[in-house]
Short mmCIF file of C-alpha atoms in Angstrom, two decimals:
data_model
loop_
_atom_site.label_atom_id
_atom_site.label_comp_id
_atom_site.label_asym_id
_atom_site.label_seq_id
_atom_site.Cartn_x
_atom_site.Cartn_y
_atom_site.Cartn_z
CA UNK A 1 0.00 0.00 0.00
CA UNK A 2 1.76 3.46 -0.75
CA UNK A 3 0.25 6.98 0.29
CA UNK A 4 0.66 10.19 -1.89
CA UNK A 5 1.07 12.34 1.05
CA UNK A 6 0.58 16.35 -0.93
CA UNK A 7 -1.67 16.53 -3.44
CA UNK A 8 -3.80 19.01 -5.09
CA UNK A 9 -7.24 16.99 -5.66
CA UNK A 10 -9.42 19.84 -6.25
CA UNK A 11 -6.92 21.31 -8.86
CA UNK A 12 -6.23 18.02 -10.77
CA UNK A 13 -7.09 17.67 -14.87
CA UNK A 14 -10.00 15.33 -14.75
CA UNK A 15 -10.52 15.23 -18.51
CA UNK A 16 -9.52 11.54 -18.73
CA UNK A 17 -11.66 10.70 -15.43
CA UNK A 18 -14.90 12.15 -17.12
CA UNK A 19 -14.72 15.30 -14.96
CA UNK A 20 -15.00 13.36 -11.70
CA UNK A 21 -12.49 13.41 -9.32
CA UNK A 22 -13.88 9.76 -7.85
CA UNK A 23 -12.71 8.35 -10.66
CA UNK A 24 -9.16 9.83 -10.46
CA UNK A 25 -8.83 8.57 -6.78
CA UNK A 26 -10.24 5.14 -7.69
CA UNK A 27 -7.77 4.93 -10.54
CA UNK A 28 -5.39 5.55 -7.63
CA UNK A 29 -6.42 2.96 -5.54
CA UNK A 30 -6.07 0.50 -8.47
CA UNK A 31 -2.44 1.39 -8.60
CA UNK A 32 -2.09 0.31 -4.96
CA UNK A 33 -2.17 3.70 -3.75
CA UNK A 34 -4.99 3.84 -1.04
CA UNK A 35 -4.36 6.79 1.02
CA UNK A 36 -3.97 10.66 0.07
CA UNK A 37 -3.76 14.16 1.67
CA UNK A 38 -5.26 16.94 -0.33
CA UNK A 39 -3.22 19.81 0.54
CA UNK A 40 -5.16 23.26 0.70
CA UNK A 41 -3.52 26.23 -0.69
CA UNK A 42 -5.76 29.03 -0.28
CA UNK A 43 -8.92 29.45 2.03
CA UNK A 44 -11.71 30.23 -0.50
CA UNK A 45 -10.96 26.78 -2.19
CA UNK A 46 -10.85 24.43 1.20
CA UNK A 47 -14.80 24.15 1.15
CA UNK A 48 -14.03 22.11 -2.17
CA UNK A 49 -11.05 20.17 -0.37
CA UNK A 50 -12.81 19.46 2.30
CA UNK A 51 -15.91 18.19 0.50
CA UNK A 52 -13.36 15.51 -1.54
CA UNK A 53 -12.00 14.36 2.15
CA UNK A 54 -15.49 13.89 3.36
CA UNK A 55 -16.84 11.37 0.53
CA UNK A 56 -13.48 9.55 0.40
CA UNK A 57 -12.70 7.52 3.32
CA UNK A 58 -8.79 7.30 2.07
CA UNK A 59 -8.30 10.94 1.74
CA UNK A 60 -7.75 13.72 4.51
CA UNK A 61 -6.66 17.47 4.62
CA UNK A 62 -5.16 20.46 5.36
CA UNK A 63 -6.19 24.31 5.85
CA UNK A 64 -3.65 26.65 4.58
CA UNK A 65 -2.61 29.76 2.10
CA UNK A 66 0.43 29.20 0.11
CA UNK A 67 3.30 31.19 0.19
CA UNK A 68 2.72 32.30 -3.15
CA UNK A 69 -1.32 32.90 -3.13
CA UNK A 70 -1.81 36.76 -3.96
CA UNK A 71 -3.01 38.07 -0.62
CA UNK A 72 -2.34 41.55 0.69
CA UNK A 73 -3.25 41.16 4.55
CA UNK A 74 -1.78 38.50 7.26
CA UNK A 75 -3.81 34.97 7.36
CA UNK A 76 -5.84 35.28 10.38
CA UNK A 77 -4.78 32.59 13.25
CA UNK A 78 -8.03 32.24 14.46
CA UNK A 79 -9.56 31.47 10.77
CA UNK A 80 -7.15 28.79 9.98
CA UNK A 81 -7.60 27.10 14.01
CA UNK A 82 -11.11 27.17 13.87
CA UNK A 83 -11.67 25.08 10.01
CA UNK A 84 -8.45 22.79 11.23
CA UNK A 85 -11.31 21.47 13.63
CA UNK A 86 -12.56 19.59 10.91
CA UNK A 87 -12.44 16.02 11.81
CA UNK A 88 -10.72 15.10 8.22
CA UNK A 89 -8.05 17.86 8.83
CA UNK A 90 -4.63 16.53 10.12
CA UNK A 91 -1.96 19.47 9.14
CA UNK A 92 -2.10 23.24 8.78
CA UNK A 93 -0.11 24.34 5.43
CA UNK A 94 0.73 24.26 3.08
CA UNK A 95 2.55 27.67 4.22
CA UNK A 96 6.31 28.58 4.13
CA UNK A 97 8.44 30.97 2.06
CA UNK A 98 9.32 31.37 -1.58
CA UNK A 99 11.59 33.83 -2.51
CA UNK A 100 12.24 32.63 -5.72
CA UNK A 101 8.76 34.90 -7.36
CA UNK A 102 7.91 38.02 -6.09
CA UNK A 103 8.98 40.50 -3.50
CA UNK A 104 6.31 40.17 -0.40
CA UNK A 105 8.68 38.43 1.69
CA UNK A 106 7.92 40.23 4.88
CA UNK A 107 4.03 39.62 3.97
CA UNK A 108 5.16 35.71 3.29
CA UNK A 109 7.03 35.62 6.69
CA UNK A 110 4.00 36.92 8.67
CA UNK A 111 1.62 34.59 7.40
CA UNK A 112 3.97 32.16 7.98
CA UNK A 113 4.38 32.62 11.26
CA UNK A 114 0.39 32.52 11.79
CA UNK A 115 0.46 29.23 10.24
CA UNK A 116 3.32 28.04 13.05
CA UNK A 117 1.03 29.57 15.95
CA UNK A 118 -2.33 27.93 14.30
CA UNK A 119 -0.34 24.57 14.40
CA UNK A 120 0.79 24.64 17.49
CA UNK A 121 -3.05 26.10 18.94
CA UNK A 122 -4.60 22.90 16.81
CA UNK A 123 -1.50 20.76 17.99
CA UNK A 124 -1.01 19.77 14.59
CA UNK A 125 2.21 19.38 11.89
CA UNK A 126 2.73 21.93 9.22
CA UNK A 127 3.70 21.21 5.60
CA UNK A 128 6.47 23.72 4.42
CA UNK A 129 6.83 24.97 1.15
CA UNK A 130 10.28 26.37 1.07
CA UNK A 131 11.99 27.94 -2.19
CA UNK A 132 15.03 30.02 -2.29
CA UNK A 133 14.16 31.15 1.54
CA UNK A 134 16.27 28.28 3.46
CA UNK A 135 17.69 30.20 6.22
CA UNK A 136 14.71 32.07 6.86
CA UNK A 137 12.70 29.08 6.55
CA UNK A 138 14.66 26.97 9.31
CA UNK A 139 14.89 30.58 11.41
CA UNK A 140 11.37 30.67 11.80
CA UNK A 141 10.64 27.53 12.63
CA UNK A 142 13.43 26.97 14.92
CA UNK A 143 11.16 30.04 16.74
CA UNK A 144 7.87 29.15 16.73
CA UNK A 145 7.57 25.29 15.52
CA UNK A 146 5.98 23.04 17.87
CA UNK A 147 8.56 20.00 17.47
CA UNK A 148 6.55 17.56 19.58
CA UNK A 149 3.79 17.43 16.32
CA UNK A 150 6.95 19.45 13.83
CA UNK A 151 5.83 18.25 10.60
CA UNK A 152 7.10 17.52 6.79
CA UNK A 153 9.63 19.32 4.58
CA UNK A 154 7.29 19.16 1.33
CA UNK A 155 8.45 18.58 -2.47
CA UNK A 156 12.35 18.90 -0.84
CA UNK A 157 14.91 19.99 -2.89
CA UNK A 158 17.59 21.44 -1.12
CA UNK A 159 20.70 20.56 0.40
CA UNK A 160 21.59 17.76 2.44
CA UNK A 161 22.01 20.45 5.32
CA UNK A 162 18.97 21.98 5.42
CA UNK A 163 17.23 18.34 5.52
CA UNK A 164 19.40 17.55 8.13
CA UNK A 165 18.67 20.47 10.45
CA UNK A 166 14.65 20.10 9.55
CA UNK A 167 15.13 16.33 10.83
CA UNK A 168 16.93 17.71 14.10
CA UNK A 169 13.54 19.81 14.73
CA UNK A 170 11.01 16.34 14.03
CA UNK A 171 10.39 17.05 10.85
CA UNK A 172 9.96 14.34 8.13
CA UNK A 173 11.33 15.01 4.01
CA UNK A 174 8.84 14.42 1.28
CA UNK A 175 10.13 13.41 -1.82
CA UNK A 176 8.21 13.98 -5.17
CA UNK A 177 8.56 13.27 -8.86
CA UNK A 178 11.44 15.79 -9.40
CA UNK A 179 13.88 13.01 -7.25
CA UNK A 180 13.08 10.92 -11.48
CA UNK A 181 14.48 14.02 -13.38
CA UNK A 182 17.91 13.84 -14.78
CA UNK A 183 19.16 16.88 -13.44
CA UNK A 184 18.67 16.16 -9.55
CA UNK A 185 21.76 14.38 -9.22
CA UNK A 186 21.48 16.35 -5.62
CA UNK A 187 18.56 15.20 -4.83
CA UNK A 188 19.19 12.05 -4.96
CA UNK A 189 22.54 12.26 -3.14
CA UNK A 190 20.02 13.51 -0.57
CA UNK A 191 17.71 11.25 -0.73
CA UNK A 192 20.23 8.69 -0.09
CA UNK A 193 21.35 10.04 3.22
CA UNK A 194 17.67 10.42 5.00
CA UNK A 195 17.07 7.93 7.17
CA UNK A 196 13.58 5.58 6.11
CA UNK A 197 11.99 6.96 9.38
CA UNK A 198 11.64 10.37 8.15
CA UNK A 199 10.93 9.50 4.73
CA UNK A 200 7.78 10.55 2.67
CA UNK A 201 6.64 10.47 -1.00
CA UNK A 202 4.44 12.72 -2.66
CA UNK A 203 3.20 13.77 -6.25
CA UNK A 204 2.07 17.31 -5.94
CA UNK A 205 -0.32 16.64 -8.26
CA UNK A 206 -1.39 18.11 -10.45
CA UNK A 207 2.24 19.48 -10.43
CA UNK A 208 5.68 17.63 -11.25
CA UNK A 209 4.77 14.27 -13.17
CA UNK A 210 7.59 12.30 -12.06
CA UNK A 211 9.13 10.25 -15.18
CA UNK A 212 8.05 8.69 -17.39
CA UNK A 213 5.14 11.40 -17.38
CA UNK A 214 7.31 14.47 -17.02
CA UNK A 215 5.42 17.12 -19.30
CA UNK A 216 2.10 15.77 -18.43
CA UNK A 217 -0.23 16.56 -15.46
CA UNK A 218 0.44 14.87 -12.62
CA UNK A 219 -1.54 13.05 -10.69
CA UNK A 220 -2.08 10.38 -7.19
CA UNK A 221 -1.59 6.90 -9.09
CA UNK A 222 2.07 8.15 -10.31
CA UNK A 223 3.78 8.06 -7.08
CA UNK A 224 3.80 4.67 -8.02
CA UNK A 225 7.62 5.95 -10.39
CA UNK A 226 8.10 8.28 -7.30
CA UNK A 227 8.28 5.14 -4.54
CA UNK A 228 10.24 2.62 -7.50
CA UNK A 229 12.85 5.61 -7.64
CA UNK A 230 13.52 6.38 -4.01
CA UNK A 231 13.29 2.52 -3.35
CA UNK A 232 16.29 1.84 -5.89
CA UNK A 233 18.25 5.03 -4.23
CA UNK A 234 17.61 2.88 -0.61
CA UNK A 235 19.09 0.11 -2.25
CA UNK A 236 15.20 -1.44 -0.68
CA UNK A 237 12.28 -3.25 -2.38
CA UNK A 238 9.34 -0.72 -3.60
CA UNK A 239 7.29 -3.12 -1.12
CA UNK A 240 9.29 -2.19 2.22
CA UNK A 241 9.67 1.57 1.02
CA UNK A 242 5.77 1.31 0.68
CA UNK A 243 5.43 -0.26 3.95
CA UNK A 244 7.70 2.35 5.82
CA UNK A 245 6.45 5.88 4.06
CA UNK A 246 2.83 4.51 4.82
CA UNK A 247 3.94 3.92 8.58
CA UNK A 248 5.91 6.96 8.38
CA UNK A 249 2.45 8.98 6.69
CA UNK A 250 0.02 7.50 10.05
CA UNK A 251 2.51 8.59 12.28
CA UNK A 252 3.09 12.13 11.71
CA UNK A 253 -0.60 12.87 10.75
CA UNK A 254 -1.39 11.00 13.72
CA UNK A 255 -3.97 9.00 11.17
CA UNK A 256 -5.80 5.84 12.63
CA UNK A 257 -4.66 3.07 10.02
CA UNK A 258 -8.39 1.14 10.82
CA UNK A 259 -9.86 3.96 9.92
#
């Protein structure tokens, strides 16, 4: 059983799936992939999130505004706390910093810092986004992060360093289609040195397609090529990295396995 632990349900190109997103996680499940986290990145779209976690007992969610979502006032704490009491909520985020577009960076590190104090009022894990903004990134979390419930480093692509200082503060590295790409010789050096218990895999659907899909929009069933690349890296079967990135998936979301 594998999990795609960030994905964008509502978001994903249902053209193939007759415009039904049902369909889409079913093909999924037929892949062997039987659990997913749809990953909120704004607040006007989480009614739709939440409404796909509802009527699908493998999927759950998050409430959060990306770093990147055009908004022109801080995210209010109290907003994201109370619709985290969902019952199919399990993370705040995805939040973080991306310095790579734009120039609201002291906008970005406010509302990221909400998104820290909502977590650790819901006592729940964050997913980071983190581009271009390392330092910052690790400085603000090494402030406000509740590392008891820490959470994941999503879509990683830095260094080796910055993973390794994330895993000193609980949190786990989620590793997406980009780790297939022939230019993330890095990433895979990194990939190599986190240990399986803070391991996670990931699409970002409808972002990413790992290869052989590269080009195309992404979506759950191919983190089947994510989990057969990371396996080979761990030098493990694709059934014990399943097994261990599912265990991994329960444990930091705190997810009941039986449901």
């Amino acid at each position: 059983m594998l999990v795609d632990s960030h994905c964008h349900l509502d978001r994903l190109d249902l053209t193939v799936y007759e415009g039904n997103v049902s369909n889409a996680i079913a093909a999924a499940n037929q892949a062997g992939v039987r659990n997913m986290l749809c990953v909120a990145i704004d607040l006007e779209s989480l009614d739709a999130v939440l409404d796909i976690a509802e009527q699908h007992a493998g999927v759950h969610a998050s409430v959060g505004v990306h770093p990147l979502e055009k908004i022109v006032d801080t995210v209010s704490i109290e907003t994201l706390v109370d619709r985290a009491r969902h019952p199919k909520v399990v993370a705040i985020g995805e939040t973080g910093l991306d310095y790579h577009y734009g120039d609201n960076h002291d906008l970005q590190r406010a509302n990221f810092v909400a998104h820290l104090k909502a977590a650790k009022q819901c006592a729940k894990p964050v997913i980071i986004h983190s581009r271009e903004a390392r330092e910052d990134t690790l400085e603000l979390l090494k402030q406000e992060v509740d590392q008891q419930y820490a959470g994941v480093m999503h879509c990683f692509t830095d260094t080796w360093d910055m993973a390794r200082r994330a895993m000193e503060m609980n949190f786990y590295i989620s590793i997406s289609g980009i780790v297939t790409f022939k230019n993330a010789a890095e990433l895979r050096d990194v990939v190599k040195k986190v240990p399986l218990d803070r391991l996670l895999i990931e699409t970002d659907s409808p972002y990413l397609a790992p290869i052989p899909h590269r080009g195309k929009s992404n979506e759950p069933k191919f983190v089947t090529h994510v989990a057969e690349c990371v396996a080979q890296l761990k030098g493990i079967s694709v059934d014990e990295l399943a097994e261990v990135t599912t265990e991994n998936y329960f444990k930091l979301f705190r997810i009941d396995p039986a449901g």
